Short mmCIF file of C-alpha atoms in Angstrom, two decimals:
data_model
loop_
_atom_site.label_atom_id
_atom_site.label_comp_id
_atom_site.label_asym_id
_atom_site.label_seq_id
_atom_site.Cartn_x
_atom_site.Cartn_y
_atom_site.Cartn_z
CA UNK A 22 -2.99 -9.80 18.44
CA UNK A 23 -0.76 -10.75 15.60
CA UNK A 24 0.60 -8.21 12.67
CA UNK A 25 -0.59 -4.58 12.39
CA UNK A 26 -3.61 -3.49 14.02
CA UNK A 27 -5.64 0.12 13.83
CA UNK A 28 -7.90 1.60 15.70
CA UNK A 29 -10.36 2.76 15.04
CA UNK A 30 -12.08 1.18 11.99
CA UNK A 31 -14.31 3.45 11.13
CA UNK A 32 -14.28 7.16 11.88
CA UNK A 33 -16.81 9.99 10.93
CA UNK A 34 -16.17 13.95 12.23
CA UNK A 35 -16.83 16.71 11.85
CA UNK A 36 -14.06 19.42 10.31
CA UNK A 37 -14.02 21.14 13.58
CA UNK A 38 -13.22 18.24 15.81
CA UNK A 39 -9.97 16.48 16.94
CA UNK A 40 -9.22 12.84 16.70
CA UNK A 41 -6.28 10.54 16.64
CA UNK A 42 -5.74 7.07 14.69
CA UNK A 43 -3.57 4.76 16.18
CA UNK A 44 -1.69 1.81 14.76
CA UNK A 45 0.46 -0.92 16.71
CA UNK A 46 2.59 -3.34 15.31
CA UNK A 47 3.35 -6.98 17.03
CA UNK A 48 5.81 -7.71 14.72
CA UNK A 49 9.04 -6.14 16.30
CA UNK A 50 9.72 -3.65 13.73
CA UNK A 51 11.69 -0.50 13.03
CA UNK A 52 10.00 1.07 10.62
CA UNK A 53 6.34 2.58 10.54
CA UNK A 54 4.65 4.63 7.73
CA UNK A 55 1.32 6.31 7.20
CA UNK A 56 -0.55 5.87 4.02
CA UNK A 57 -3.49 7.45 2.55
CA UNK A 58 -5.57 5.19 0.24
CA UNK A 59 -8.52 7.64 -1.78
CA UNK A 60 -10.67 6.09 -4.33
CA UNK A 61 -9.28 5.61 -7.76
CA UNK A 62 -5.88 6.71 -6.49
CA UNK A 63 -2.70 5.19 -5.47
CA UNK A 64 -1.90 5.22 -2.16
CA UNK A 65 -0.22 8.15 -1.04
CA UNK A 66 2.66 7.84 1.44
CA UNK A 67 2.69 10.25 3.99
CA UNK A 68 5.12 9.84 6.34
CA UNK A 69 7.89 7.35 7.35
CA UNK A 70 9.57 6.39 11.19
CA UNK A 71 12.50 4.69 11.01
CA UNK A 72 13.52 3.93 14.98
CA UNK A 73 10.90 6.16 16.02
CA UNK A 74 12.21 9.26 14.28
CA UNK A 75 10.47 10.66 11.35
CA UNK A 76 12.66 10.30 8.01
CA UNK A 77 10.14 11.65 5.48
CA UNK A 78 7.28 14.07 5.31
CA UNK A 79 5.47 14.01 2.05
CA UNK A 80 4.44 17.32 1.93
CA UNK A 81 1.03 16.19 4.32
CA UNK A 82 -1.03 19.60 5.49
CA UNK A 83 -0.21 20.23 8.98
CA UNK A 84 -3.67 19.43 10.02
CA UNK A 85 -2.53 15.80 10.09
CA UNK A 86 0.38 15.35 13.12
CA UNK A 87 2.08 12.11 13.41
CA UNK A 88 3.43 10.67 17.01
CA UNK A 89 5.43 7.72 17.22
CA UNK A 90 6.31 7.19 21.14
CA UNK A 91 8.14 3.79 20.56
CA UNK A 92 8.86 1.18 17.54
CA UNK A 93 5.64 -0.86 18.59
CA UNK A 94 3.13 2.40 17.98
CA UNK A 95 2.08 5.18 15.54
CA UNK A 96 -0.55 7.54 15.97
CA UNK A 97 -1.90 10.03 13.76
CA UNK A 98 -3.33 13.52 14.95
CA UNK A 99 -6.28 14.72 12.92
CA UNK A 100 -7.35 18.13 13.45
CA UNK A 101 -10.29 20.87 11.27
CA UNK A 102 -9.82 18.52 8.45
CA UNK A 103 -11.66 19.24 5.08
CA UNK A 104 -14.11 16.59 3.43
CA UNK A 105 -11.36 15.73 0.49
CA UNK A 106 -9.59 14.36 3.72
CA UNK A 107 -11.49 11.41 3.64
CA UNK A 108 -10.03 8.72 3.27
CA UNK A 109 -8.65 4.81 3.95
CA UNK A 110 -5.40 5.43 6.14
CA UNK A 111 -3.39 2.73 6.38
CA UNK A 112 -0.71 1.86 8.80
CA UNK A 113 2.71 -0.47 7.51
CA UNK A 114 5.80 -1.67 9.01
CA UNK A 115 9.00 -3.00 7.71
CA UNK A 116 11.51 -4.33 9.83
CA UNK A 117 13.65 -1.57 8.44
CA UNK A 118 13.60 1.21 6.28
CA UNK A 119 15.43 -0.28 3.26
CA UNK A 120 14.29 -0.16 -0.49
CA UNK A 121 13.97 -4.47 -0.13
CA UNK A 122 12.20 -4.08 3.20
CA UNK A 123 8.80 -5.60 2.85
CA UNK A 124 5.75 -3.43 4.23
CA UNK A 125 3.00 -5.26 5.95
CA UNK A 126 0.19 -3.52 6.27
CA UNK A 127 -3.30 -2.62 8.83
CA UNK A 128 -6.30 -3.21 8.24
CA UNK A 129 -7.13 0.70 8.08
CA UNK A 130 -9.21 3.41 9.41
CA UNK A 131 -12.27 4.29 7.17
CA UNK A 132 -12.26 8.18 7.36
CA UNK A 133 -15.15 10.53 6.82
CA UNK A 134 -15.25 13.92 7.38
CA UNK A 135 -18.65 15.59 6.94
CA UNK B 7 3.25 11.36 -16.19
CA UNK B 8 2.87 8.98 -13.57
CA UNK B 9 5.21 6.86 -12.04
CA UNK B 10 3.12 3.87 -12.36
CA UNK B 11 0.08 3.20 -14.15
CA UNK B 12 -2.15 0.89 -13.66
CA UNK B 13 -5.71 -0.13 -15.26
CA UNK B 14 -8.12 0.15 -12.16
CA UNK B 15 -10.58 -2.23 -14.11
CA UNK B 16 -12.87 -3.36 -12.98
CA UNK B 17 -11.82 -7.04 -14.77
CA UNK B 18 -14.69 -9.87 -13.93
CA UNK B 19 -13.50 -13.31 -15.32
CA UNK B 20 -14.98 -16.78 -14.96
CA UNK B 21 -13.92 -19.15 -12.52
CA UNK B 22 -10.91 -21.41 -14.06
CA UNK B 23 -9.82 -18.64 -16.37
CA UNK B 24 -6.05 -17.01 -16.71
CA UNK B 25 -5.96 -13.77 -15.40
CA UNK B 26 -3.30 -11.01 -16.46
CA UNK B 27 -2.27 -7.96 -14.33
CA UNK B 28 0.00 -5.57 -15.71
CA UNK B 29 1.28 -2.15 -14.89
CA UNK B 30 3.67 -0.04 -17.02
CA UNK B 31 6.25 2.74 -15.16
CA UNK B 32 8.32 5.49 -16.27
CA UNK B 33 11.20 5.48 -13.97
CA UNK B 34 14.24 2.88 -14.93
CA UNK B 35 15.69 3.56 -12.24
CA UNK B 36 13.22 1.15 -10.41
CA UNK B 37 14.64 -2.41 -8.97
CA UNK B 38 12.25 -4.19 -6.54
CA UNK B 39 9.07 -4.99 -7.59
CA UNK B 40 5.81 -6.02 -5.95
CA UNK B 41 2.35 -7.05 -6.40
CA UNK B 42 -0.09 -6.60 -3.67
CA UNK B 43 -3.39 -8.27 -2.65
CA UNK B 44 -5.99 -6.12 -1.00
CA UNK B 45 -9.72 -7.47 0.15
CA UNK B 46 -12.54 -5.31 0.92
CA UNK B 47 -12.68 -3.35 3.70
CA UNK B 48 -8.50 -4.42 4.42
CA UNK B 49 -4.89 -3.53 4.26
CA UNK B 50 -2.89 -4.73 1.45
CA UNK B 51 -0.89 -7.90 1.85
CA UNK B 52 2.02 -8.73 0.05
CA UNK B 53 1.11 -11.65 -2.78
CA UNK B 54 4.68 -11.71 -4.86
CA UNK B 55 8.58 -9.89 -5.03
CA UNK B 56 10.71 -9.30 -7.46
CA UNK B 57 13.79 -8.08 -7.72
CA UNK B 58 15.26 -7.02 -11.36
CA UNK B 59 14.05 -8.91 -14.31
CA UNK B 60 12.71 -12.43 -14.78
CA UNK B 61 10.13 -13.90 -13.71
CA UNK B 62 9.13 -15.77 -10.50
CA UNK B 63 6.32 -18.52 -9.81
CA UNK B 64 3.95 -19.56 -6.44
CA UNK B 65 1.96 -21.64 -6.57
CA UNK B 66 -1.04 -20.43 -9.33
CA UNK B 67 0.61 -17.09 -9.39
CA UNK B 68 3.50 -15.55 -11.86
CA UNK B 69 5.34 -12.21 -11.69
CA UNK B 70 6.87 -11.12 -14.54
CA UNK B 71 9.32 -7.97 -14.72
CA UNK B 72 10.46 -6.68 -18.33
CA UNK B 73 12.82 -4.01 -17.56
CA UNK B 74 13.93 -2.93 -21.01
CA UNK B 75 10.07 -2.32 -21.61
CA UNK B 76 9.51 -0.94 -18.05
CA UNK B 77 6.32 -3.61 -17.78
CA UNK B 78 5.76 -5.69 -14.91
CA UNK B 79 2.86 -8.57 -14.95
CA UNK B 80 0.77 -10.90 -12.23
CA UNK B 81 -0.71 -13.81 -13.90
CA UNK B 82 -3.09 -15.90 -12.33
CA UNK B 83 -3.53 -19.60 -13.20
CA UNK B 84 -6.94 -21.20 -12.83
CA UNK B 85 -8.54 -18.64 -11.07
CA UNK B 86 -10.87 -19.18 -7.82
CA UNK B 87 -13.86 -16.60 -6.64
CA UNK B 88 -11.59 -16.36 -3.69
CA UNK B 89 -9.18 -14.25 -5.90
CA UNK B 90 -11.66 -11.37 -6.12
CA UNK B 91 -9.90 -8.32 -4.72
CA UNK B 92 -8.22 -4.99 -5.62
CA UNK B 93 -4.48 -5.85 -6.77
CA UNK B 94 -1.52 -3.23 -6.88
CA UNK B 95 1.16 -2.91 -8.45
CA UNK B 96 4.22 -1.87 -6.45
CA UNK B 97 7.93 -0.46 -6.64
CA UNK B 98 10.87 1.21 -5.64
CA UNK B 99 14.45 2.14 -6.47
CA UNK B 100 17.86 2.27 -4.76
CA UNK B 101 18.37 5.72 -3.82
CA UNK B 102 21.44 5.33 -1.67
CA UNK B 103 19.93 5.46 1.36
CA UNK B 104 18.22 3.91 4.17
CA UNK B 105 14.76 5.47 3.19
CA UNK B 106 12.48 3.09 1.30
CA UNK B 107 9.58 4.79 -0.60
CA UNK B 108 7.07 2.61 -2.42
CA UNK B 109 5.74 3.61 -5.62
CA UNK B 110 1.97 2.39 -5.87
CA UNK B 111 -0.54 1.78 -9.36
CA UNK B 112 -3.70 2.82 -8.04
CA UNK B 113 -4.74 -1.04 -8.25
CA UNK B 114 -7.06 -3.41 -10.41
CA UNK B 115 -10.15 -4.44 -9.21
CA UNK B 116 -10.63 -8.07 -9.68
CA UNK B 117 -14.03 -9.94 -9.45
CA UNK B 118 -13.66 -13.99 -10.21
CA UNK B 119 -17.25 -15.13 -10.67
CA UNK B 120 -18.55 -19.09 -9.97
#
């Protein structure tokens, strides 16, 4: 596996159910952000790791929970989300946290909450 | 207003044709910017960086950054159907610290036709 990979692609539930996205990075890494991409909007940053402690929450509903257990991983807790939830959610890392630091992203997680 | 603005399109050009991106911002305090590539149905990958003013050339792609009229530009130079995808705009500032926050256009969609 090579760059930033997500799991899983595509994920439909229902508001009162509990998943997790997960997002791993091969590319050694400090830094790891959640984004949310909607339609017709730009993408919303949600919340940044830097050395696997989270610098920034972007004012993100509690309902979502991020995890990051080492530099290499990221998961995201979902939990009686609401239909406007859905969503692309995209995974980046940066090899740091810096303003210059170039974020490569995932591939995503297609999100639908019915 | 928003930080960045963008014209989501959607923009359908011929094949061989010069195509111009362009997104205008509000915030002067901006210093690095980017212009991202995203396919359907993945991430975003970064196409061109900037930093400051000027401009910068690869290959059939040019970034241009006008700072003193906060406009920023992605040209594309005989243009292939393989070019048809969503393309953002992309920022951020030097805030003094270690925390680097992109500021996103909510993207063009591109369609290149044969």
């Amino acid at each position: 596996e090579t760059g930033v990979t997500q799991t899983p692609r595509h994920l439909v539930m229902g508001m009162t159910n509990k998943k997790s996205l997960k997002c791993e990075q091969h590319l050694g890494h400090n830094a790891m952000y959640w984004y949310k991409q909607s339609a017709k909007k730009p993408l919303e940053l949600m919340f940044v790791y830097s050395l696997e402690e989270r610098v920034e929450n972007n004012s993100v509903p509690s309902r979502f929970s991020p995890e990051c257990p080492n530099s290499s991983h990221l998961f995201l807790h979902l939990h009686t989300l609401q239909p406007e939830d859905s969503a692309l959610y995209l995974c980046a890392s940066s090899q740091g946290a810096g303003e210059s630091d170039t974020q490569y992203f995932g591939p995503g997680t297609r999100l639908t909450v019915l | 207003q928003k930080e960045v603005e963008q014209d989501p399109g959607p923009l359908s050009v011929p094949e061989g044709a010069i195509v111009s991106l362009n997104c205008t911002y509000s915030n002067s305090a901006f210093q690095y910017f980017m212009w991202y590539r995203q396919y359907s149905r993945k991430g975003p990958e970064l196409l061109m960086y900037t930093y400051s003013s000027g401009n910068k050339e690869d290959g059939r792609f040019t970034a241009q950054v006008d700072k003193s009229s906060k406009y920023i530009s992605l040209f594309i130079r005989d243009s292939q159907p393989s070019d048809s995808a969503t393309y953002l705009c992309a920022m951020s500032y030097d805030r003094g610290s270690t925390l680097g926050r992109l500021y996103f256009g909510r993207g063009t969609q591109l369609t290149v036709w044969p």
